[in-house]
Protein backbone atom coordinates (compact mmCIF):
# COMPACT_ATOMS: atom_id res chain seq x y z
CA UNK A 1 -16.52 -5.64 -24.65
CA UNK A 2 -14.35 -6.09 -20.62
CA UNK A 3 -16.28 -6.77 -17.64
CA UNK A 4 -15.05 -4.98 -14.34
CA UNK A 5 -16.61 -6.85 -11.32
CA UNK A 6 -16.57 -4.26 -8.38
CA UNK A 7 -16.04 -5.04 -4.37
CA UNK A 8 -16.62 -2.53 -1.83
CA UNK A 9 -17.79 1.36 -2.71
CA UNK A 10 -14.88 2.51 -5.33
CA UNK A 11 -15.34 6.24 -5.91
CA UNK A 12 -17.71 7.00 -8.78
CA UNK A 13 -14.34 8.91 -9.88
CA UNK A 14 -12.45 5.75 -10.28
CA UNK A 15 -15.38 3.91 -12.04
CA UNK A 16 -15.76 6.76 -14.45
CA UNK A 17 -12.20 6.22 -15.80
CA UNK A 18 -14.25 2.96 -17.43
CA UNK A 19 -14.96 4.06 -20.67
CA UNK A 20 -19.06 2.99 -20.93
CA UNK A 21 -18.54 1.75 -24.63
CA UNK A 22 -15.85 -0.92 -24.06
CA UNK A 23 -16.85 -1.79 -20.05
CA UNK A 24 -19.41 -3.15 -18.29
CA UNK A 25 -19.17 -2.53 -14.25
CA UNK A 26 -21.07 -3.86 -11.85
CA UNK A 27 -20.45 -5.14 -8.83
CA UNK A 28 -23.29 -8.90 -10.20
CA UNK A 29 -21.18 -9.84 -12.72
CA UNK A 30 -20.48 -12.46 -15.16
CA UNK A 31 -17.59 -13.98 -16.47
CA UNK A 32 -15.95 -10.92 -15.29
CA UNK A 33 -12.13 -9.61 -16.96
CA UNK A 34 -10.69 -7.94 -13.27
CA UNK A 35 -12.12 -6.62 -9.85
CA UNK A 36 -11.38 -3.65 -8.66
CA UNK A 37 -11.86 -3.17 -4.62
CA UNK A 38 -10.57 -2.21 -1.46
CA UNK A 39 -10.66 -4.34 1.80
CA UNK A 40 -13.01 -7.48 0.03
CA UNK A 41 -10.91 -10.48 0.97
CA UNK A 42 -10.45 -12.77 -1.57
CA UNK A 43 -8.89 -15.77 0.05
CA UNK A 44 -10.85 -18.63 -0.24
CA UNK A 45 -13.12 -17.59 -2.89
CA UNK A 46 -13.28 -19.10 -6.40
CA UNK A 47 -11.34 -17.29 -8.86
CA UNK A 48 -13.30 -17.43 -12.62
CA UNK A 49 -10.91 -18.68 -15.25
CA UNK A 50 -11.61 -15.02 -17.18
CA UNK A 51 -10.39 -13.34 -14.67
CA UNK A 52 -6.94 -11.56 -15.99
CA UNK A 53 -6.13 -9.28 -13.29
CA UNK A 54 -7.01 -7.46 -9.91
CA UNK A 55 -6.57 -4.03 -9.16
CA UNK A 56 -6.29 -2.85 -5.16
CA UNK A 57 -7.67 0.45 -4.79
CA UNK A 58 -5.09 1.22 -1.99
CA UNK A 59 -1.67 0.15 -0.93
CA UNK A 60 -2.02 -2.90 0.80
CA UNK A 61 -2.57 -5.94 -1.08
CA UNK A 62 -3.26 -8.76 2.12
CA UNK A 63 -6.62 -9.48 1.35
CA UNK A 64 -5.71 -10.58 -1.95
CA UNK A 65 -4.20 -13.89 -2.46
CA UNK A 66 -1.32 -13.10 -4.36
CA UNK A 67 0.47 -16.14 -5.02
CA UNK A 68 -1.90 -17.90 -5.26
CA UNK A 69 -3.13 -15.87 -8.46
CA UNK A 70 0.44 -15.15 -9.58
CA UNK A 71 0.29 -18.95 -10.07
CA UNK A 72 -2.02 -18.28 -12.71
CA UNK A 73 -0.87 -15.76 -14.05
CA UNK A 74 -3.40 -12.99 -12.63
CA UNK A 75 -1.73 -9.62 -12.28
CA UNK A 76 -2.31 -8.03 -9.01
CA UNK A 77 -1.84 -4.61 -8.72
CA UNK A 78 -1.89 -2.17 -5.96
CA UNK A 79 -2.04 1.89 -5.94
CA UNK A 80 1.23 3.07 -4.22
CA UNK A 81 1.27 6.98 -3.21
CA UNK A 82 -2.65 7.58 -4.04
CA UNK A 83 -3.22 7.72 -0.48
CA UNK A 84 0.10 8.42 0.72
CA UNK A 85 -0.69 12.72 1.77
CA UNK A 86 -4.05 11.01 3.73
CA UNK A 87 -1.73 9.38 5.68
CA UNK A 88 0.90 11.69 6.36
CA UNK A 89 -1.37 14.22 7.44
CA UNK A 90 -3.00 12.01 9.83
CA UNK A 91 0.87 10.58 11.00
CA UNK A 92 1.78 14.48 11.66
CA UNK A 93 -1.77 14.57 13.90
CA UNK A 94 -0.86 11.39 15.66
CA UNK A 95 2.85 13.10 16.57
CA UNK A 96 1.09 16.20 17.50
CA UNK A 97 -1.59 14.62 19.88
CA UNK A 98 1.42 12.14 21.36
CA UNK A 99 3.06 14.83 22.56
CA UNK A 100 0.81 17.13 24.78
CA UNK A 101 -1.56 15.76 26.70
CA UNK A 102 -4.68 17.17 23.76
CA UNK A 103 -7.08 14.54 24.08
CA UNK A 104 -6.69 13.66 27.76
CA UNK A 105 -7.14 17.57 28.56
CA UNK A 106 -10.28 17.86 26.54
CA UNK A 107 -11.42 14.53 28.39
CA UNK A 108 -11.60 16.47 31.40
CA UNK A 109 -12.80 19.88 30.14
CA UNK A 110 -15.83 17.62 28.92
CA UNK A 111 -16.39 16.28 32.30
CA UNK A 112 -16.75 19.75 34.34
CA UNK A 113 -20.49 19.63 33.44
CA UNK A 114 -21.74 20.44 36.81
CA UNK A 115 -19.73 23.71 36.81
CA UNK A 116 -21.94 26.94 35.80
CA UNK A 117 -19.88 29.45 36.75
CA UNK A 118 -17.38 30.60 33.97
CA UNK A 119 -14.93 32.11 35.84
CA UNK A 120 -14.44 29.08 38.55
CA UNK A 121 -13.66 27.11 35.66
CA UNK A 122 -11.63 29.23 34.60
CA UNK A 123 -9.29 29.69 37.94
CA UNK A 124 -9.66 25.29 38.14
CA UNK A 125 -8.11 24.94 34.44
CA UNK A 126 -5.72 27.51 35.68
CA UNK A 127 -4.71 24.78 38.31
CA UNK A 128 -5.01 21.73 36.42
CA UNK A 129 -3.74 22.43 33.00
CA UNK A 130 0.30 21.29 34.41
CA UNK A 131 -0.90 17.41 34.45
CA UNK A 132 -1.64 17.83 30.57
CA UNK A 133 1.78 19.74 30.11
CA UNK A 134 3.68 17.81 27.35
CA UNK A 135 6.66 18.62 24.87
CA UNK A 136 7.10 19.80 21.44
CA UNK A 137 7.76 18.00 18.39
CA UNK A 138 10.29 20.65 16.94
CA UNK A 139 13.97 20.02 17.57
CA UNK A 140 13.23 15.91 18.42
CA UNK A 141 14.23 13.41 16.46
CA UNK A 142 11.48 11.09 13.61
CA UNK A 143 12.71 7.73 13.29
CA UNK A 144 11.11 6.87 10.16
CA UNK A 145 10.70 2.78 9.28
CA UNK A 146 10.07 2.43 5.69
CA UNK A 147 10.86 5.41 3.51
CA UNK A 148 8.23 5.19 0.58
CA UNK A 149 5.79 7.48 -0.99
CA UNK A 150 4.29 7.82 2.70
CA UNK A 151 7.73 7.58 4.71
CA UNK A 152 9.07 10.45 2.35
CA UNK A 153 6.08 13.19 2.54
CA UNK A 154 6.81 12.18 6.04
CA UNK A 155 10.26 13.31 6.32
CA UNK A 156 9.52 16.83 4.56
CA UNK A 157 6.90 17.30 6.99
CA UNK A 158 8.81 16.66 9.80
CA UNK A 159 11.22 18.95 8.42
CA UNK A 160 9.58 21.78 8.15
CA UNK A 161 8.42 21.44 11.26
CA UNK A 162 11.95 21.54 12.73
CA UNK A 163 12.12 17.60 13.39
CA UNK A 164 15.34 15.75 12.92
CA UNK A 165 14.54 12.99 10.61
CA UNK A 166 16.61 9.54 10.45
CA UNK A 167 15.80 7.17 8.26
CA UNK A 168 16.11 2.87 7.88
CA UNK A 169 14.54 0.89 4.24
CA UNK A 170 16.77 -2.12 3.21
CA UNK A 171 14.95 -2.43 0.28
CA UNK A 172 14.77 1.54 -0.64
CA UNK A 173 14.17 1.88 -4.66
CA UNK A 174 16.52 4.03 -6.65
CA UNK A 175 13.03 6.54 -7.76
CA UNK A 176 12.32 6.47 -3.37
CA UNK A 177 15.57 7.82 -2.89
CA UNK A 178 15.22 10.64 -5.37
CA UNK A 179 12.52 11.82 -3.61
CA UNK A 180 14.39 11.59 -0.32
CA UNK A 181 15.47 14.88 1.35
CA UNK A 182 18.81 14.92 1.64
CA UNK A 183 18.74 15.77 5.47
CA UNK A 184 17.27 13.01 6.08
CA UNK A 185 20.20 10.12 8.23
CA UNK A 186 20.45 7.04 7.01
CA UNK A 187 20.65 4.30 9.26
CA UNK A 188 21.89 0.98 8.66
CA UNK A 189 19.62 -1.28 10.76
CA UNK A 190 16.51 -0.78 13.06
CA UNK A 191 18.47 -0.86 16.02
CA UNK A 192 20.06 2.30 15.22
CA UNK A 193 17.03 4.10 14.15
CA UNK A 194 15.10 2.91 17.49
CA UNK A 195 17.97 3.69 19.79
CA UNK A 196 17.95 7.60 18.73
CA UNK A 197 14.46 8.90 17.93
CA UNK A 198 11.94 10.21 20.42
CA UNK A 199 9.15 9.67 17.68
CA UNK A 200 9.04 6.15 15.52
CA UNK A 201 7.34 5.63 12.26
CA UNK A 202 6.34 2.78 10.55
CA UNK A 203 5.59 2.24 7.22
CA UNK A 204 6.30 -0.91 5.72
CA UNK A 205 4.36 -3.36 3.84
CA UNK A 206 2.65 -6.23 5.61
CA UNK A 207 4.51 -9.35 4.50
CA UNK A 208 6.33 -12.00 6.56
CA UNK A 209 9.65 -10.71 6.73
CA UNK A 210 8.09 -7.97 9.01
CA UNK A 211 5.43 -9.69 10.89
CA UNK A 212 6.11 -8.31 14.91
CA UNK A 213 8.97 -6.09 13.29
CA UNK A 214 8.77 -4.21 16.38
CA UNK A 215 8.70 -6.37 19.29
CA UNK A 216 9.84 -7.39 22.87
CA UNK A 217 13.29 -7.38 22.00
CA UNK A 218 13.44 -4.09 19.35
CA UNK A 219 11.51 -2.19 21.65
CA UNK A 220 14.00 -2.90 24.67
CA UNK A 221 16.34 -1.16 21.95
CA UNK A 222 13.98 2.33 22.09
CA UNK A 223 14.68 5.25 23.95
CA UNK A 224 13.30 5.61 27.35
CA UNK A 225 10.52 7.60 27.00
CA UNK A 226 9.67 7.02 23.03
CA UNK A 227 6.04 7.15 20.98
CA UNK A 228 5.29 4.58 18.82
CA UNK A 229 3.47 5.11 15.54
CA UNK A 230 2.27 2.71 13.74
CA UNK A 231 -0.22 3.79 10.38
CA UNK A 232 1.21 0.76 7.75
CA UNK A 233 -0.37 -2.51 8.86
CA UNK A 234 -2.03 -3.84 12.42
CA UNK A 235 0.78 -7.20 11.71
CA UNK A 236 3.77 -4.99 11.74
CA UNK A 237 3.47 -4.58 15.88
CA UNK A 238 3.50 -6.83 18.21
CA UNK A 239 0.76 -5.40 20.65
CA UNK A 240 1.07 -7.49 23.51
CA UNK A 241 4.98 -6.55 23.72
CA UNK A 242 3.96 -2.88 23.38
CA UNK A 243 1.94 -2.71 26.46
CA UNK A 244 4.95 -4.84 28.50
CA UNK A 245 7.03 -1.84 27.44
CA UNK A 246 4.07 0.66 28.46
CA UNK A 247 3.78 -0.52 31.54
CA UNK A 248 7.21 -1.12 32.38
CA UNK A 249 7.74 2.58 31.73
CA UNK A 250 9.94 2.10 28.62
CA UNK A 251 7.79 3.10 26.07
CA UNK A 252 6.13 6.31 26.25
CA UNK A 253 2.92 5.86 24.22
CA UNK A 254 1.72 3.62 21.30
CA UNK A 255 -0.64 5.64 18.56
CA UNK A 256 -1.97 3.86 15.66
CA UNK A 257 -4.82 2.84 13.43
CA UNK A 258 -5.15 -0.33 14.15
CA UNK A 259 -7.39 -0.77 17.57
CA UNK A 260 -7.00 -3.93 19.60
CA UNK A 261 -8.59 -5.14 22.75
CA UNK A 262 -5.09 -5.38 24.47
CA UNK A 263 -5.19 -1.48 23.63
CA UNK A 264 -8.46 -0.33 24.91
CA UNK A 265 -8.83 2.26 27.63
CA UNK A 266 -5.18 3.17 28.57
CA UNK A 267 -4.36 6.79 28.73
CA UNK A 268 -0.86 5.95 26.76
CA UNK A 269 -2.63 4.99 23.71
CA UNK A 270 -4.96 6.48 21.31
CA UNK A 271 -6.03 3.69 18.90
CA UNK A 272 -8.17 5.48 16.08
CA UNK A 273 -10.70 3.11 13.70
CA UNK A 274 -8.08 2.76 11.10
CA UNK A 275 -8.91 6.33 9.08
CA UNK A 276 -5.38 6.88 7.85
CA UNK A 277 -6.69 6.55 4.10
CA UNK A 278 -10.55 7.64 4.54
CA UNK A 279 -10.52 10.65 3.11
CA UNK A 280 -12.26 11.65 -0.11
CA UNK A 281 -9.66 13.07 -2.34
CA UNK A 282 -7.64 9.69 -1.28
CA UNK A 283 -10.52 7.65 -2.27
CA UNK A 284 -10.93 9.35 -5.11
CA UNK A 285 -7.14 8.88 -6.08
CA UNK A 286 -6.88 5.60 -5.34
CA UNK A 287 -9.65 4.50 -7.67
CA UNK A 288 -8.79 6.49 -10.56
CA UNK A 289 -5.00 4.86 -10.08
CA UNK A 290 -6.54 1.70 -9.75
CA UNK A 291 -9.41 1.51 -12.77
CA UNK A 292 -6.50 3.52 -14.96
CA UNK A 293 -4.04 0.95 -14.56
CA UNK A 294 -6.13 -1.84 -15.40
CA UNK A 295 -7.64 0.04 -18.78
CA UNK A 296 -3.70 -0.10 -19.61
CA UNK A 297 -3.86 -3.76 -19.25
CA UNK A 298 -6.54 -5.14 -20.99
CA UNK A 299 -6.28 -2.93 -23.37
CA UNK A 300 -2.61 -2.41 -24.00
CA UNK A 301 -1.16 -5.16 -22.29
CA UNK A 302 1.04 -2.72 -20.10
CA UNK A 303 2.00 -3.52 -16.48
CA UNK A 304 2.65 -0.78 -13.85
CA UNK A 305 2.23 -1.12 -10.38
CA UNK A 306 2.19 -5.10 -9.44
CA UNK A 307 3.15 -6.54 -6.66
CA UNK A 308 3.47 -9.61 -8.40
CA UNK A 309 4.52 -9.01 -11.87
CA UNK A 310 7.32 -6.74 -13.27
CA UNK A 311 6.52 -3.30 -15.00
CA UNK A 312 6.48 -3.31 -18.73
CA UNK A 313 5.61 -1.17 -21.06
CA UNK A 314 5.50 -0.51 -25.04
CA UNK A 315 3.94 1.97 -26.79
CA UNK A 316 1.91 0.91 -29.32
CA UNK A 317 2.02 1.05 -33.54
CA UNK A 318 -0.23 2.64 -35.90
CA UNK A 319 -0.47 -0.83 -38.34
CA UNK A 320 0.35 -3.97 -36.48
CA UNK A 321 -1.78 -6.80 -36.89
CA UNK A 322 -1.88 -7.66 -32.91
CA UNK A 323 -0.50 -7.91 -29.49
CA UNK A 324 0.51 -11.05 -27.76
CA UNK A 325 1.66 -11.40 -24.56
CA UNK A 326 2.32 -14.30 -21.67
CA UNK A 327 2.95 -14.86 -18.71
CA UNK A 328 5.75 -17.60 -17.60
CA UNK A 329 7.93 -19.03 -14.88
CA UNK A 330 10.81 -17.66 -15.16
CA UNK A 331 13.29 -20.29 -16.55
CA UNK A 332 15.85 -20.35 -19.40
CA UNK A 333 14.58 -20.99 -23.13
CA UNK A 334 11.15 -19.75 -22.49
CA UNK A 335 10.94 -16.86 -24.81
CA UNK A 336 13.48 -18.85 -27.85
CA UNK A 337 10.32 -20.98 -27.58
CA UNK A 338 7.40 -19.37 -28.07
CA UNK A 339 9.63 -17.20 -30.81
CA UNK A 340 10.56 -20.85 -32.84
CA UNK A 341 6.50 -21.39 -32.56
CA UNK A 342 5.86 -17.97 -33.88
CA UNK A 343 8.07 -18.57 -36.82
CA UNK A 344 7.19 -21.95 -37.41
CA UNK A 345 4.00 -19.92 -38.06
CA UNK A 346 4.83 -17.27 -40.14
CA UNK A 347 3.89 -14.71 -37.36
CA UNK A 348 6.69 -11.60 -38.10
CA UNK A 349 7.42 -10.45 -34.66
CA UNK A 350 7.33 -6.67 -34.94
CA UNK A 351 8.44 -5.50 -31.68
CA UNK A 352 8.78 -6.83 -28.18
CA UNK A 353 9.68 -6.42 -24.23
CA UNK A 354 10.70 -9.46 -21.79
CA UNK A 355 11.01 -8.53 -18.02
CA UNK A 356 11.55 -11.10 -15.23
CA UNK A 357 10.42 -10.76 -11.08
CA UNK A 358 11.17 -13.10 -9.23
CA UNK A 359 9.84 -16.70 -10.16
CA UNK A 360 7.63 -15.29 -12.97
CA UNK A 361 8.28 -13.39 -16.34
CA UNK A 362 5.95 -11.47 -18.80
CA UNK A 363 6.25 -10.90 -22.42
CA UNK A 364 4.57 -8.21 -24.68
CA UNK A 365 4.82 -9.19 -28.41
CA UNK A 366 3.49 -7.23 -31.57
CA UNK A 367 3.26 -9.19 -34.40
CA UNK A 368 2.55 -8.47 -38.02
CA UNK A 369 -0.68 -9.85 -38.78
CA UNK A 370 -3.76 -11.43 -36.29
CA UNK A 371 -2.46 -14.89 -35.10
CA UNK A 372 -5.07 -18.06 -35.51
CA UNK A 373 -6.64 -19.60 -32.60
CA UNK A 374 -3.77 -22.68 -34.19
CA UNK A 375 -0.85 -20.25 -33.26
CA UNK A 376 -2.57 -19.47 -29.85
CA UNK A 377 -3.11 -22.70 -28.85
CA UNK A 378 0.31 -23.53 -29.57
CA UNK A 379 1.95 -21.03 -27.31
CA UNK A 380 -0.30 -21.95 -24.35
CA UNK A 381 1.30 -25.21 -24.82
CA UNK A 382 4.80 -24.15 -24.23
CA UNK A 383 6.15 -25.45 -21.48
CA UNK A 384 6.34 -23.11 -18.61
CA UNK A 385 3.59 -20.94 -20.13
CA UNK A 386 0.73 -19.55 -17.61
CA UNK A 387 -1.35 -17.04 -19.55
CA UNK A 388 -1.14 -16.29 -23.20
CA UNK A 389 -3.31 -13.35 -24.64
CA UNK A 390 -4.95 -11.42 -27.39
CA UNK A 391 -5.24 -7.88 -27.90
């Protein structure tokens, strides 16, 4: 029986992916095998030794101490792409709101409560409507920083709306490149993208390398009057630098999902209450993906969509005695040492796979007969081995 501890309100459709005959799922549970969570911050919390994996029902994992968990052999999963459509739709709404005086115009209309004559109101609005004029997005250039699941969807939609689209992503994967429409112009650097874009939308993770990616220096490169959209992470943009650029009349508007006190009550800022992935469909999709990944890892040792371990998968073969998985520091000689220990204990290896990612490696080994406790203890003592499991 596997035990899953939940944090936050996880969609019931996701929780139902855990078969009740094999899983106990609760928010208050002792010795959990895994966590599933959304925004709950795990930094500073004690981690039970029983925890083997953490699944974040969402894309970002800045609420999880990933480096600390990696050293303990705990696999951290996220749910990339599960909320991509929800974010894409809000970005499109943000672009449209930012291109015209829609919000300010509606606020003006709702302030006319003193008027009682419809004809008089109509005449007034006809006179005042030029104050809320804007521009069409057709024919304008959209610059997308980060061309992953969300960025590629936005590129598709923007092209369909008649926009020119350019993109920049130094870490573009082969899979993401295949998803990307061929009409997207690839920029060699961030500065080139900023200089030619009427709208700029950010879709990169919040990591040390992207902290304040948009700052006083990069904002100077932006096209005068450009609209900046941030529906990725708060830390990517220096809000004080944005305000300075707005005050100087260089940046046209800032539209974001991460309000800060300095951004409030400005006509050139549209700040939303972190609702990018807050749709019923997105929450369900993220929960389902996170749960499925935990089930596959706990039952088969397979890893997909981990932020700290390599992607590893191996089919289960009928008649195999057991599956052994182990993680280790990515140094030479560890796998050879493990195989020699297996040979010393007469454990016949039927199939295996070994993958590495940065400083860690992960291995799945199918053996003909179930290993003894003595063998597992010997494997755990191999130098540089972090964690060993028998499935």
